[in-house]
mmCIF file of C-alpha atoms in Angstrom:
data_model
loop_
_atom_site.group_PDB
_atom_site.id
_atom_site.type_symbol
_atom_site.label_atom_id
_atom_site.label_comp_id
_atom_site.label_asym_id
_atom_site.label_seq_id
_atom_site.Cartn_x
_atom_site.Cartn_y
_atom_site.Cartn_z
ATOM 1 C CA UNK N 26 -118.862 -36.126 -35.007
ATOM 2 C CA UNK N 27 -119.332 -33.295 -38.181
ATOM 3 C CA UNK N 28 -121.472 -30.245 -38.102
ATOM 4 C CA UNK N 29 -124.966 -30.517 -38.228
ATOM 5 C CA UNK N 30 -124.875 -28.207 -41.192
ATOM 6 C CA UNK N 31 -121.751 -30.129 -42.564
ATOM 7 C CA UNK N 32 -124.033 -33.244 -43.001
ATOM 8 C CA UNK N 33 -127.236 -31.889 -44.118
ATOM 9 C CA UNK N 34 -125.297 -30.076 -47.126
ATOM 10 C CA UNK N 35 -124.975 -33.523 -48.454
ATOM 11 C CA UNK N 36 -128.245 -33.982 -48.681
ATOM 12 C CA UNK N 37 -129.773 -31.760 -51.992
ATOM 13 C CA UNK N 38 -133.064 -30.571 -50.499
ATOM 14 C CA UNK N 39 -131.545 -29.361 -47.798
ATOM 15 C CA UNK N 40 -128.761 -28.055 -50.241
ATOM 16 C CA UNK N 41 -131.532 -26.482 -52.390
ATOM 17 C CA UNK N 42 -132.843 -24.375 -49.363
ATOM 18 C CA UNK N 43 -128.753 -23.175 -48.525
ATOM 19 C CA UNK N 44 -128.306 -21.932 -51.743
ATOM 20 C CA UNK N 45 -131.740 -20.223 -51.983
ATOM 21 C CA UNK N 46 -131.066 -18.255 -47.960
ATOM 22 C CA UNK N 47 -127.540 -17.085 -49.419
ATOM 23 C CA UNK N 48 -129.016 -15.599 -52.849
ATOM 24 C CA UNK N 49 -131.603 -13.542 -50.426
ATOM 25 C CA UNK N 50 -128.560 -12.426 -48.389
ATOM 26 C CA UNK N 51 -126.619 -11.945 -51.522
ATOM 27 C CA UNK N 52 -129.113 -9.676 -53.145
ATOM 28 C CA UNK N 53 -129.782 -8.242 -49.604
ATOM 29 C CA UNK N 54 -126.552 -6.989 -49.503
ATOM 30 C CA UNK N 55 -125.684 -5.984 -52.975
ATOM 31 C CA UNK N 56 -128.799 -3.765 -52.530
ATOM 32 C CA UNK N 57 -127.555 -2.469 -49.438
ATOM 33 C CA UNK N 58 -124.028 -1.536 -51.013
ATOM 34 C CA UNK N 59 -125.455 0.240 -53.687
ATOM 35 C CA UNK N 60 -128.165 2.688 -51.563
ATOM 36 C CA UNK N 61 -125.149 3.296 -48.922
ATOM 37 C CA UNK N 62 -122.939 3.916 -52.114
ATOM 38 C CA UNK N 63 -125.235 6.857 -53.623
ATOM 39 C CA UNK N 64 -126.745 8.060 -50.324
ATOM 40 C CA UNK N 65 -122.967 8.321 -48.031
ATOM 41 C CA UNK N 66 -120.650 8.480 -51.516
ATOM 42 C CA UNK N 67 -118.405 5.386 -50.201
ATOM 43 C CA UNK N 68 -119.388 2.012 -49.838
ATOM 44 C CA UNK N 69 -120.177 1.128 -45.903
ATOM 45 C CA UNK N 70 -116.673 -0.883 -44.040
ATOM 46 C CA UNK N 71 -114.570 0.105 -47.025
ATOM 47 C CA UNK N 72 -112.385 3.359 -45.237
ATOM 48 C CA UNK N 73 -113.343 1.563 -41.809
ATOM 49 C CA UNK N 74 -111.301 -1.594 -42.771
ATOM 50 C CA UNK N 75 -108.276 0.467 -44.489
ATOM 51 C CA UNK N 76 -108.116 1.815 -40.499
ATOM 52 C CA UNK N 77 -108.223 -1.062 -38.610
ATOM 53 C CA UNK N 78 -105.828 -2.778 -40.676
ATOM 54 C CA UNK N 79 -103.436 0.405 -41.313
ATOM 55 C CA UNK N 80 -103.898 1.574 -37.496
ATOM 56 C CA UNK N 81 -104.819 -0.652 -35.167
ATOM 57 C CA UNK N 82 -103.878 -4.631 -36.322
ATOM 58 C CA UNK N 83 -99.977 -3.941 -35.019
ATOM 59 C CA UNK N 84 -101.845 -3.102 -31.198
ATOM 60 C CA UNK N 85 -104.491 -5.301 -31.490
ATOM 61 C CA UNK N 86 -101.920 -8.130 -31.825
ATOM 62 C CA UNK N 87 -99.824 -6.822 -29.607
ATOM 63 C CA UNK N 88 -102.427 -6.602 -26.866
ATOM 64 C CA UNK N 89 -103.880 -10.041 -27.902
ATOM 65 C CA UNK N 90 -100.220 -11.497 -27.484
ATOM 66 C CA UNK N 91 -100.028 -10.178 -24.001
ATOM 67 C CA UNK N 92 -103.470 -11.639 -22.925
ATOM 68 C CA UNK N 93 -102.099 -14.899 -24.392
ATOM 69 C CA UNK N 94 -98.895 -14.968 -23.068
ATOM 70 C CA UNK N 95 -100.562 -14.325 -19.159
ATOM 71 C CA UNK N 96 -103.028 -17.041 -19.844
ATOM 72 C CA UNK N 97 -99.945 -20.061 -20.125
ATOM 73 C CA UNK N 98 -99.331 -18.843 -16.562
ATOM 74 C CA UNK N 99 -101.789 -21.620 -15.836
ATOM 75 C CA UNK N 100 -99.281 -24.252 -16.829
ATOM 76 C CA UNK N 101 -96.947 -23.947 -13.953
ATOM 77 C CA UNK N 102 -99.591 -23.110 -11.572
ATOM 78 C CA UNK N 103 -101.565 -26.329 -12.184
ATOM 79 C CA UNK N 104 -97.971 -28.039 -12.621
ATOM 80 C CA UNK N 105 -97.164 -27.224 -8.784
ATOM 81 C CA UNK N 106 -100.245 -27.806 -7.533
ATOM 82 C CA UNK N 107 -100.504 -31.003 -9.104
ATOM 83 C CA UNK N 108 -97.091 -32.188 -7.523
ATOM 84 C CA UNK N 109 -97.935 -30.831 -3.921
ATOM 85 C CA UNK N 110 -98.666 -32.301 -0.994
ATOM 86 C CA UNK N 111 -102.707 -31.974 0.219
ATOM 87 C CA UNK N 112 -101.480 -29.177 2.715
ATOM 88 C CA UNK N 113 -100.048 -27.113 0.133
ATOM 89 C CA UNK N 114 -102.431 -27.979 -2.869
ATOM 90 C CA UNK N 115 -104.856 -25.703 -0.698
ATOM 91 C CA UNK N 116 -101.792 -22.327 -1.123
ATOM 92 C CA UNK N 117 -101.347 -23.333 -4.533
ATOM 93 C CA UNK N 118 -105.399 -23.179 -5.707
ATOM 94 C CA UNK N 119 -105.756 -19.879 -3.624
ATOM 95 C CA UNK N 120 -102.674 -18.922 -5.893
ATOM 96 C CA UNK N 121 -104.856 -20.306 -9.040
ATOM 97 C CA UNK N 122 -107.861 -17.800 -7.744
ATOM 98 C CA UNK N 123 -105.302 -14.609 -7.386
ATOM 99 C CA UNK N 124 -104.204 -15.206 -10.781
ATOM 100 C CA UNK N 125 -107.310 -15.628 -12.607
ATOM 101 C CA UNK N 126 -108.754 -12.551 -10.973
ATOM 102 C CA UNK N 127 -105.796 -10.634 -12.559
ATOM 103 C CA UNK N 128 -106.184 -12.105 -15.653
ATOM 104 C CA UNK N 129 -109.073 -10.744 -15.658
ATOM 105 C CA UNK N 130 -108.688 -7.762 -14.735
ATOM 106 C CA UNK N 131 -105.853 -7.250 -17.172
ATOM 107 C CA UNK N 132 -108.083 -8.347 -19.939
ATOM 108 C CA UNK N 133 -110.644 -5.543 -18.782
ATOM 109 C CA UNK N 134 -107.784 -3.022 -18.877
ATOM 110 C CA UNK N 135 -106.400 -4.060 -21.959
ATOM 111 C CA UNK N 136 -109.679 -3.640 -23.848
ATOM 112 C CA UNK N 137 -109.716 0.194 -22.515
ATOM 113 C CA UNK N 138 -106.597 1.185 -24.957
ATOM 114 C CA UNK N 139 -107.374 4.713 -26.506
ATOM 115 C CA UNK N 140 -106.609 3.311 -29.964
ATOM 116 C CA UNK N 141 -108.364 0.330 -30.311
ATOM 117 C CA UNK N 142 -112.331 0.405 -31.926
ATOM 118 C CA UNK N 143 -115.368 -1.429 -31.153
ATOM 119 C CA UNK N 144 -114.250 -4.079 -33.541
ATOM 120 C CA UNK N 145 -110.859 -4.658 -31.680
ATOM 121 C CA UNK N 146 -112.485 -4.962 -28.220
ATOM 122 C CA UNK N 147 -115.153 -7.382 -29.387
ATOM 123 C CA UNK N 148 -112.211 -9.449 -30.316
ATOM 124 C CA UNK N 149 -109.423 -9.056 -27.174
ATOM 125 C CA UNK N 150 -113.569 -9.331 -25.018
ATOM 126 C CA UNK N 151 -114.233 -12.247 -26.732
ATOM 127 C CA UNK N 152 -111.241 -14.026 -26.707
ATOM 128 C CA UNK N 153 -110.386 -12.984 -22.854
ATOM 129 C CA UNK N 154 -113.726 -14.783 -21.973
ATOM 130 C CA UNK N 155 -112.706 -18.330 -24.329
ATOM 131 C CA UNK N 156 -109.270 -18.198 -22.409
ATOM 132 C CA UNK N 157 -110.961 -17.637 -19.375
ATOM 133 C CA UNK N 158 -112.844 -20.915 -19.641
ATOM 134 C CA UNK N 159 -109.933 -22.747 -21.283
ATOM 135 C CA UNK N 160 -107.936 -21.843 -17.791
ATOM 136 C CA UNK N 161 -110.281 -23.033 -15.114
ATOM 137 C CA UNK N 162 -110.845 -26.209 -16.994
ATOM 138 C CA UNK N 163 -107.123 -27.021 -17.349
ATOM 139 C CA UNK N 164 -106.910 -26.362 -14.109
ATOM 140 C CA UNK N 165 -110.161 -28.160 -12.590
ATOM 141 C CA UNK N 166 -109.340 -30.922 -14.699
ATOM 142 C CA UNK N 167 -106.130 -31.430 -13.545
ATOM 143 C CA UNK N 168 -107.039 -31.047 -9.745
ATOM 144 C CA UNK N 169 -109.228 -34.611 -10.762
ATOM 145 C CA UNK N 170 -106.487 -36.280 -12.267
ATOM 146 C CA UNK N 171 -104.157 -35.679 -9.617
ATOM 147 C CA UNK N 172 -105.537 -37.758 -7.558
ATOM 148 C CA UNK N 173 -104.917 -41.074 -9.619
ATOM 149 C CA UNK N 174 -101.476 -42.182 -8.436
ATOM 150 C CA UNK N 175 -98.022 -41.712 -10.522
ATOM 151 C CA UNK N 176 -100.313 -40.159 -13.133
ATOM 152 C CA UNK N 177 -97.731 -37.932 -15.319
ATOM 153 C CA UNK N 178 -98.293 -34.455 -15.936
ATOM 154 C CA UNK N 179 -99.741 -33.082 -19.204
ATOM 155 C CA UNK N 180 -97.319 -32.054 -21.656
ATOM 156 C CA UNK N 181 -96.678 -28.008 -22.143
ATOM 157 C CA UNK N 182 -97.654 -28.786 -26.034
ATOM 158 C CA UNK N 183 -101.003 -30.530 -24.898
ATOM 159 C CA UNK N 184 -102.050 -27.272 -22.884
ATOM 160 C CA UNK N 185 -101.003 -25.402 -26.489
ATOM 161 C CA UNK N 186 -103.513 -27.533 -28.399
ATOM 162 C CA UNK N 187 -105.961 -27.137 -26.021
ATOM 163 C CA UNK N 188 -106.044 -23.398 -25.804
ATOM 164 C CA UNK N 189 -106.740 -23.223 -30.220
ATOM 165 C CA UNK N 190 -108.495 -26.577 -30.027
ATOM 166 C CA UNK N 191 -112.476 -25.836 -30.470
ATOM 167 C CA UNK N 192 -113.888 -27.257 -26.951
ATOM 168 C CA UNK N 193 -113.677 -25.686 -23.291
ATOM 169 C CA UNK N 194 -113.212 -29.051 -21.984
ATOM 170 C CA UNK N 195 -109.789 -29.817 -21.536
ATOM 171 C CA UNK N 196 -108.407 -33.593 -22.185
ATOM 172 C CA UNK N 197 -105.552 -35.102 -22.768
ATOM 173 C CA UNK N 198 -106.045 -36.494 -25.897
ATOM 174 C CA UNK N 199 -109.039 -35.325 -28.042
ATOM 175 C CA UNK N 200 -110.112 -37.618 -31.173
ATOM 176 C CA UNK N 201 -107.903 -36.398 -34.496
ATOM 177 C CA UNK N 202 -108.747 -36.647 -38.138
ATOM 178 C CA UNK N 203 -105.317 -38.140 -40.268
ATOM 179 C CA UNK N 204 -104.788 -35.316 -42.249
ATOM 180 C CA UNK N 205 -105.701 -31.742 -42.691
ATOM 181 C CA UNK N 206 -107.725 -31.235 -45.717
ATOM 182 C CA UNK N 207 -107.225 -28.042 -47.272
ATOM 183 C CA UNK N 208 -109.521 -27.171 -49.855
ATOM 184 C CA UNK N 209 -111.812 -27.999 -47.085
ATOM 185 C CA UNK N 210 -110.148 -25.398 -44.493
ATOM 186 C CA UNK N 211 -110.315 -22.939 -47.271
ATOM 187 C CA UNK N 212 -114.075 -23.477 -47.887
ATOM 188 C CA UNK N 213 -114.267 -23.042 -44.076
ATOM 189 C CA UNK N 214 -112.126 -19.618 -44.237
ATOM 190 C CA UNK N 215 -114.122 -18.553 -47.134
ATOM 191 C CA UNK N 216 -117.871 -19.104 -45.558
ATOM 192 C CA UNK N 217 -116.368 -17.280 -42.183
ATOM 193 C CA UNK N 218 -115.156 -14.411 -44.143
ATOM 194 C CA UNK N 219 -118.509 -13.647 -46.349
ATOM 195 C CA UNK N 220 -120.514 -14.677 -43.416
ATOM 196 C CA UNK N 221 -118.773 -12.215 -41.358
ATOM 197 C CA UNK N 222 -118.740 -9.530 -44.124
ATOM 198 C CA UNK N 223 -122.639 -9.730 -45.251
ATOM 199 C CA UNK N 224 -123.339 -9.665 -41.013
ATOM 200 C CA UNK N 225 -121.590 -5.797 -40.908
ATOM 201 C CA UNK N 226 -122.908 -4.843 -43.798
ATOM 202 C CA UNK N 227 -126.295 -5.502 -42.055
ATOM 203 C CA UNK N 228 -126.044 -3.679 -39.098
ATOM 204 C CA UNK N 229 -124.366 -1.122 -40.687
ATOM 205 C CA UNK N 230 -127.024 -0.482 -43.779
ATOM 206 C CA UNK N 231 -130.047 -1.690 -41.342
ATOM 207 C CA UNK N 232 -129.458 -1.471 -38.012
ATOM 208 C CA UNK N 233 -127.504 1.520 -37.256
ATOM 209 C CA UNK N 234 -129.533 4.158 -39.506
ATOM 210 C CA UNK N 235 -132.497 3.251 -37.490
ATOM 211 C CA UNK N 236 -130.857 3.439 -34.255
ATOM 212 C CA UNK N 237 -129.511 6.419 -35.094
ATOM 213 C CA UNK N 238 -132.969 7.568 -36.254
ATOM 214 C CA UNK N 239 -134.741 6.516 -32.836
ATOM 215 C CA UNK N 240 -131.888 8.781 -30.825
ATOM 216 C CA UNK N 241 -132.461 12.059 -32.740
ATOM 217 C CA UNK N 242 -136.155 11.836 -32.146
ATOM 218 C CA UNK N 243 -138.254 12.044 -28.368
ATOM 219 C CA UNK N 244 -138.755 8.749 -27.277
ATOM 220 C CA UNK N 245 -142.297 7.280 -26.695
ATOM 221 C CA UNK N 246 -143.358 3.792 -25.996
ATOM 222 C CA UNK N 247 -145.119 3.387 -29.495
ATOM 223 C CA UNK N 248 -142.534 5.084 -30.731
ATOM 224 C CA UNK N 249 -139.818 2.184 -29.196
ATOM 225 C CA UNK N 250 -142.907 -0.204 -29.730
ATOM 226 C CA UNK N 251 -142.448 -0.186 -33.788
ATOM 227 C CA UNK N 252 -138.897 0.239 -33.955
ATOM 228 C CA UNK N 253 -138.330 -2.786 -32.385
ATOM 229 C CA UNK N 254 -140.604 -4.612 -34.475
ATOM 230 C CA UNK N 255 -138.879 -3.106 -37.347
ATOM 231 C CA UNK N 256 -135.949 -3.911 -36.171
ATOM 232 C CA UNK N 257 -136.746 -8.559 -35.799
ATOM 233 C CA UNK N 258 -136.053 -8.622 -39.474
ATOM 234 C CA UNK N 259 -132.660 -7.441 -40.073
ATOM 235 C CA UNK N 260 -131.602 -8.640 -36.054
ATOM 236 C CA UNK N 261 -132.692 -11.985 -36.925
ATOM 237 C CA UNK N 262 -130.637 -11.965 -40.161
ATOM 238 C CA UNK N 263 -127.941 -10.588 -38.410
ATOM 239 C CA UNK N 264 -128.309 -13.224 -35.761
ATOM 240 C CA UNK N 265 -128.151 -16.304 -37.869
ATOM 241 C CA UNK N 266 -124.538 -14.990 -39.792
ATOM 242 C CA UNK N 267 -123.389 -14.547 -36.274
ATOM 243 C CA UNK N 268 -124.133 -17.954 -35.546
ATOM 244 C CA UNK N 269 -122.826 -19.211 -39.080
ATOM 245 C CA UNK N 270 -119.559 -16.925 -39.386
ATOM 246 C CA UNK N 271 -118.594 -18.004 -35.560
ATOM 247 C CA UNK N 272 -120.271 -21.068 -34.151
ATOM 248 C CA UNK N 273 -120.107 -23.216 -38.074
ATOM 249 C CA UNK N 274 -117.319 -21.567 -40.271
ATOM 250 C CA UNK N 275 -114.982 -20.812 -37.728
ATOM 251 C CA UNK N 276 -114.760 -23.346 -35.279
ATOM 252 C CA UNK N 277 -115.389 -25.645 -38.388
ATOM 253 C CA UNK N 278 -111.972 -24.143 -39.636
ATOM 254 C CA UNK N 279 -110.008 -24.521 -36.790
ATOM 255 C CA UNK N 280 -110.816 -28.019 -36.128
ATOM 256 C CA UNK N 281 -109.842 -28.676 -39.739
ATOM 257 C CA UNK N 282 -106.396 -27.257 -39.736
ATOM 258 C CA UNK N 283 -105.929 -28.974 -35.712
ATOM 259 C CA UNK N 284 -107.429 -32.014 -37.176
ATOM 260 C CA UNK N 285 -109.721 -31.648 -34.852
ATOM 261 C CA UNK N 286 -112.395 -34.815 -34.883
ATOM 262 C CA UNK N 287 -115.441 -33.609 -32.418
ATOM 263 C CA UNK N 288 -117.167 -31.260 -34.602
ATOM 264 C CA UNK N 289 -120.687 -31.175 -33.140
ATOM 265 C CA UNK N 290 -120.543 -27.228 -31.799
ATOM 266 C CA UNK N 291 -124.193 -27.077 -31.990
ATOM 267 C CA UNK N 292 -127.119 -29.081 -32.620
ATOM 268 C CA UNK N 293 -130.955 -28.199 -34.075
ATOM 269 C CA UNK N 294 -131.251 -25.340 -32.421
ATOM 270 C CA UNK N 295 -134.079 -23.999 -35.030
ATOM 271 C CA UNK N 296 -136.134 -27.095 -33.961
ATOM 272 C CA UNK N 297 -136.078 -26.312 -30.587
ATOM 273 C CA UNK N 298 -139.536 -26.016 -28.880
ATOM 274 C CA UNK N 299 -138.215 -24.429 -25.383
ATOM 275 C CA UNK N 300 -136.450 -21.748 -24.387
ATOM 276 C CA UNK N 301 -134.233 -23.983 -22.548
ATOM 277 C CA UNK N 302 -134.083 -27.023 -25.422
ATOM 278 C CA UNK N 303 -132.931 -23.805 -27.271
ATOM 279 C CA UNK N 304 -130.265 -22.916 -24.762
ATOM 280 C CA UNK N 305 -129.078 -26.000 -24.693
ATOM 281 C CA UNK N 306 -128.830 -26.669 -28.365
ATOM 282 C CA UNK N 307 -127.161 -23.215 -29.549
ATOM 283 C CA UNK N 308 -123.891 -23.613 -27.997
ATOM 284 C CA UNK N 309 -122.845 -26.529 -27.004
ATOM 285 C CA UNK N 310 -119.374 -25.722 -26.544
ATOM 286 C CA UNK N 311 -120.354 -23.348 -24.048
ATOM 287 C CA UNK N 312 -123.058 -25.329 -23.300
ATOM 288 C CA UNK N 313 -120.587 -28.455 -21.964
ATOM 289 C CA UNK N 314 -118.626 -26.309 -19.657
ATOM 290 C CA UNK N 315 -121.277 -24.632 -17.798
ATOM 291 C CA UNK N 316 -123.291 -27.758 -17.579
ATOM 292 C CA UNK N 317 -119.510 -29.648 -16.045
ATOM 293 C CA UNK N 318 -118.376 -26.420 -13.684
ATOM 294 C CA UNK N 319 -121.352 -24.724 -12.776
ATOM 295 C CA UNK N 320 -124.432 -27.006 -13.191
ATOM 296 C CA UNK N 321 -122.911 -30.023 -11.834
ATOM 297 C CA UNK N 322 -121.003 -28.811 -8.878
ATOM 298 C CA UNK N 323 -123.885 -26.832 -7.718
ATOM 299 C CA UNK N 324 -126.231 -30.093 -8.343
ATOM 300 C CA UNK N 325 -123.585 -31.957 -5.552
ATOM 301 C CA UNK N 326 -123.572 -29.726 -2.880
ATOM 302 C CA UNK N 327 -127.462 -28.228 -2.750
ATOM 303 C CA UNK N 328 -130.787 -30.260 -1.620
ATOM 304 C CA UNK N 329 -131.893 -32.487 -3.403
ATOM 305 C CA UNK N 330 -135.211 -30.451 -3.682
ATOM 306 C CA UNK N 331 -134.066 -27.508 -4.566
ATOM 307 C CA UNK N 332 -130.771 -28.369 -6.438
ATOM 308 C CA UNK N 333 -132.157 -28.423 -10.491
ATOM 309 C CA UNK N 334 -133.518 -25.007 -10.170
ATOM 310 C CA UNK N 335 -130.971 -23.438 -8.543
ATOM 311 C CA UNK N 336 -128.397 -24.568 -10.595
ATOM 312 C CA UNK N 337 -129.882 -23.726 -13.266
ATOM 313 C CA UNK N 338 -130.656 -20.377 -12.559
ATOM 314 C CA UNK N 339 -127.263 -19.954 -11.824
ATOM 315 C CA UNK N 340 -125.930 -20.665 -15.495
ATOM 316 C CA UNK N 341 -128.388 -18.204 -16.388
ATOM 317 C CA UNK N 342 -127.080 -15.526 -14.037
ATOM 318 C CA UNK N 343 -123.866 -16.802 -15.098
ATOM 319 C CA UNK N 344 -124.591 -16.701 -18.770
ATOM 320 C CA UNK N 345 -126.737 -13.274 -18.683
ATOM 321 C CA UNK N 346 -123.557 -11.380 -16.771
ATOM 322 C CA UNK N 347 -120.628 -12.609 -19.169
ATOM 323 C CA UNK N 348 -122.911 -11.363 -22.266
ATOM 324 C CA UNK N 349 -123.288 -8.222 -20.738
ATOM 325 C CA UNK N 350 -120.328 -7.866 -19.642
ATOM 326 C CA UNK N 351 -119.056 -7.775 -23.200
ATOM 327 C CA UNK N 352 -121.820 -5.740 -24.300
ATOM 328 C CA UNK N 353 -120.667 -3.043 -22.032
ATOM 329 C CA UNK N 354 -116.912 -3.852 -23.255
ATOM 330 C CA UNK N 355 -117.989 -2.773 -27.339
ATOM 331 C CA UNK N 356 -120.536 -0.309 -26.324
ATOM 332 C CA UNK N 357 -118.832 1.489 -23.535
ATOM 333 C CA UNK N 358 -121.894 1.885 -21.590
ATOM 334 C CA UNK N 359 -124.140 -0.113 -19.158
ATOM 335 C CA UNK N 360 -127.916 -0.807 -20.733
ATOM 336 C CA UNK N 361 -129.149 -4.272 -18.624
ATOM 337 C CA UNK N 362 -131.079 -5.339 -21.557
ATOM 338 C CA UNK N 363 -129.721 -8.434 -22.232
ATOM 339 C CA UNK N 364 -129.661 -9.747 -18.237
ATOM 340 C CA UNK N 365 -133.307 -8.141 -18.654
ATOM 341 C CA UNK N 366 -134.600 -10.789 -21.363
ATOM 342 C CA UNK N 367 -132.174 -13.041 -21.295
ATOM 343 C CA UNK N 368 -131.240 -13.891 -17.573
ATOM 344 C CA UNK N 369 -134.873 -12.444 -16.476
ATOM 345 C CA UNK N 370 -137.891 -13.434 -18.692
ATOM 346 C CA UNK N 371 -135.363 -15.736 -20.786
ATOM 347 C CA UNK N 372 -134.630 -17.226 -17.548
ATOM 348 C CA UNK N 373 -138.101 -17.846 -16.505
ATOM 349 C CA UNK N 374 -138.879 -19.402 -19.836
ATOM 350 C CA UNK N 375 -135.606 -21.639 -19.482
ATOM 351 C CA UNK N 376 -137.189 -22.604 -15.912
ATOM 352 C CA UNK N 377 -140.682 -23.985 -16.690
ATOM 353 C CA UNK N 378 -139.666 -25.758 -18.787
ATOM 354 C CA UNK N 379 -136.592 -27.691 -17.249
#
């Protein structure tokens, strides 16, 4: 399965419309570059970049190796359990919960190093949340399969794939394309980068000046009122190149150079007309592994009366936490906003209308 915005390039109206949204965000931030150039005498990112890449790449992969390294733990974890009698399969998954509290844990930590920026921790956060879910569905997974008798044991090299493959389901065997195409990875690398560029050249030219504007000032409540209405515009923008850059170009990319085959990470989200239709639809890699580990096992063992909305107001608690969670990771500080609209009036919304 491609992309949904893989297939609809082919078509040329739709094409027409693509190349129309990237000359508004081309001008958009060309115009941007240029105030920031006369107003701050340096183009926005340009000295930041020179750090992070000068200062803080050799920790940042350093620290990202560590959290990777911990996370294959899970291989001989799951490998005893799955060769233990019932007894001891019990000592071996309260091992499995031990270790994926530390791993936690020393995620958290590691994102606290003195010399690492808001940039680095949004990627060690980010990535100690995909491993997360990568190691409880290796794990769950394999608790299934070994019941079926004289099954073998997935390979070390599967478990690799897994962990860089796109999905948070784990399998075996995943469909594969024949050969890695690699103008086409390129294209992929090339839309992530620009995607990701023109998205911090927003918040920095749009969305910082303004919140830095709304801090020097008293606060009121028209005051906040018009600031966040100010503010839809450029958060909006800023919202769709995060969903681009991360959820299209780059898991489009690294299921091109994995040959990768399932490539449906999302699906018409912009059509959506419910909050939880929308929920549903913006993620779906997400999406498929709270629906299998959270949704599904709470659906088996509450009423049948009260099981839907329970469940599902547990993957909204769930969902609502882990975002702020990282949140408080980049920022440093603990603001509720997101579990606020998103687990609490986004939640209701996602309710009436399961």
């Amino acid at each position: 399965r491609e992309s949904l915005l893989t297939k609809h390039s082919k078509d040329s109206n739709i094409g027409s419309i693509a190349n129309l949204t990237i000359s508004v965000y081309i001008y958009t931030c060309i115009y941007a570059l240029i105030q920031f150039a006369f107003e701050k005498k340096s183009p926005p990112l340009t000295m930041y970049l020179k750090k992070w890449v000068v200062f803080e790449s050799v920790p940042l992969i350093i620290s990202y190796a560590k959290i990777f390294l911990l996370s294959t733990f899970i291989y001989p974890i799951t490998y005893f359990y799955y060769h233990s009698t019932v007894r001891a399969k019990y000592i071996w998954a309260s091992f499995y919960s031990i270790y994926l509290i530390y791993f936690f844990v020393y995620t958290f930590k590691s994102c606290y190093h003195k010399s690492l920026s808001s940039l680095s921790v949004t990627i060690l956060c980010m990535e100690g949340v995909r491993l997360t879910l990568k190691i409880h569905s290796f794990f769950r997974e394999n608790m299934r399969l070994s019941l079926i008798p004289d099954r073998p044991f997935a390979k070390f090299s599967q478990m690799l794939y897994y962990f860089f493959a796109p999905t948070t389901i784990y399998r075996d065997n995943y469909p594969r394309k024949k050969k890695i195409k690699i103008l086409k990875a390129m294209k992929y690398f090339v839309q992530f980068m620009s995607a990701f560029i023109a998205s911090c050249i927003i918040y920095e030219c749009y969305l910082i000046p303004r919140l830095i504007k709304v801090s020097q000032n008293p606060l009121s409540f028209k005051v906040l009122f018009f600031e966040v209405l100010s503010n839809c515009v450029p958060s909006t923008a800023f919202m769709i190149l995060m969903f681009f850059f991360y959820l299209h170009a780059f898991q489009n990319f690294f299921a091109e150079i994995l040959r990768f085959g399932d490539r449906l990470f999302y699906t018409d989200w912009w059509n959506a007309k419910s909050y939880s239709e929308f929920y549903k639809t913006w993620n779906i890699v997400v999406q498929d592994w709270l629906r299998t580990y959270i949704f599904n096992d709470l659906r088996r063992i509450l009423p049948v009366s009260v099981r839907n909305a329970i469940s599902s107001i547990a993957v909204i608690t769930l969902s609502s936490i882990v975002h702020e969670y990282i949140m408080f990771m980049i920022v440093g500080s603990f603001c509720p906003a997101i579990t606020i609209s998103f687990g609490g009036f986004g939640g209701f919304l996602y309710l009436i209308h399961f």
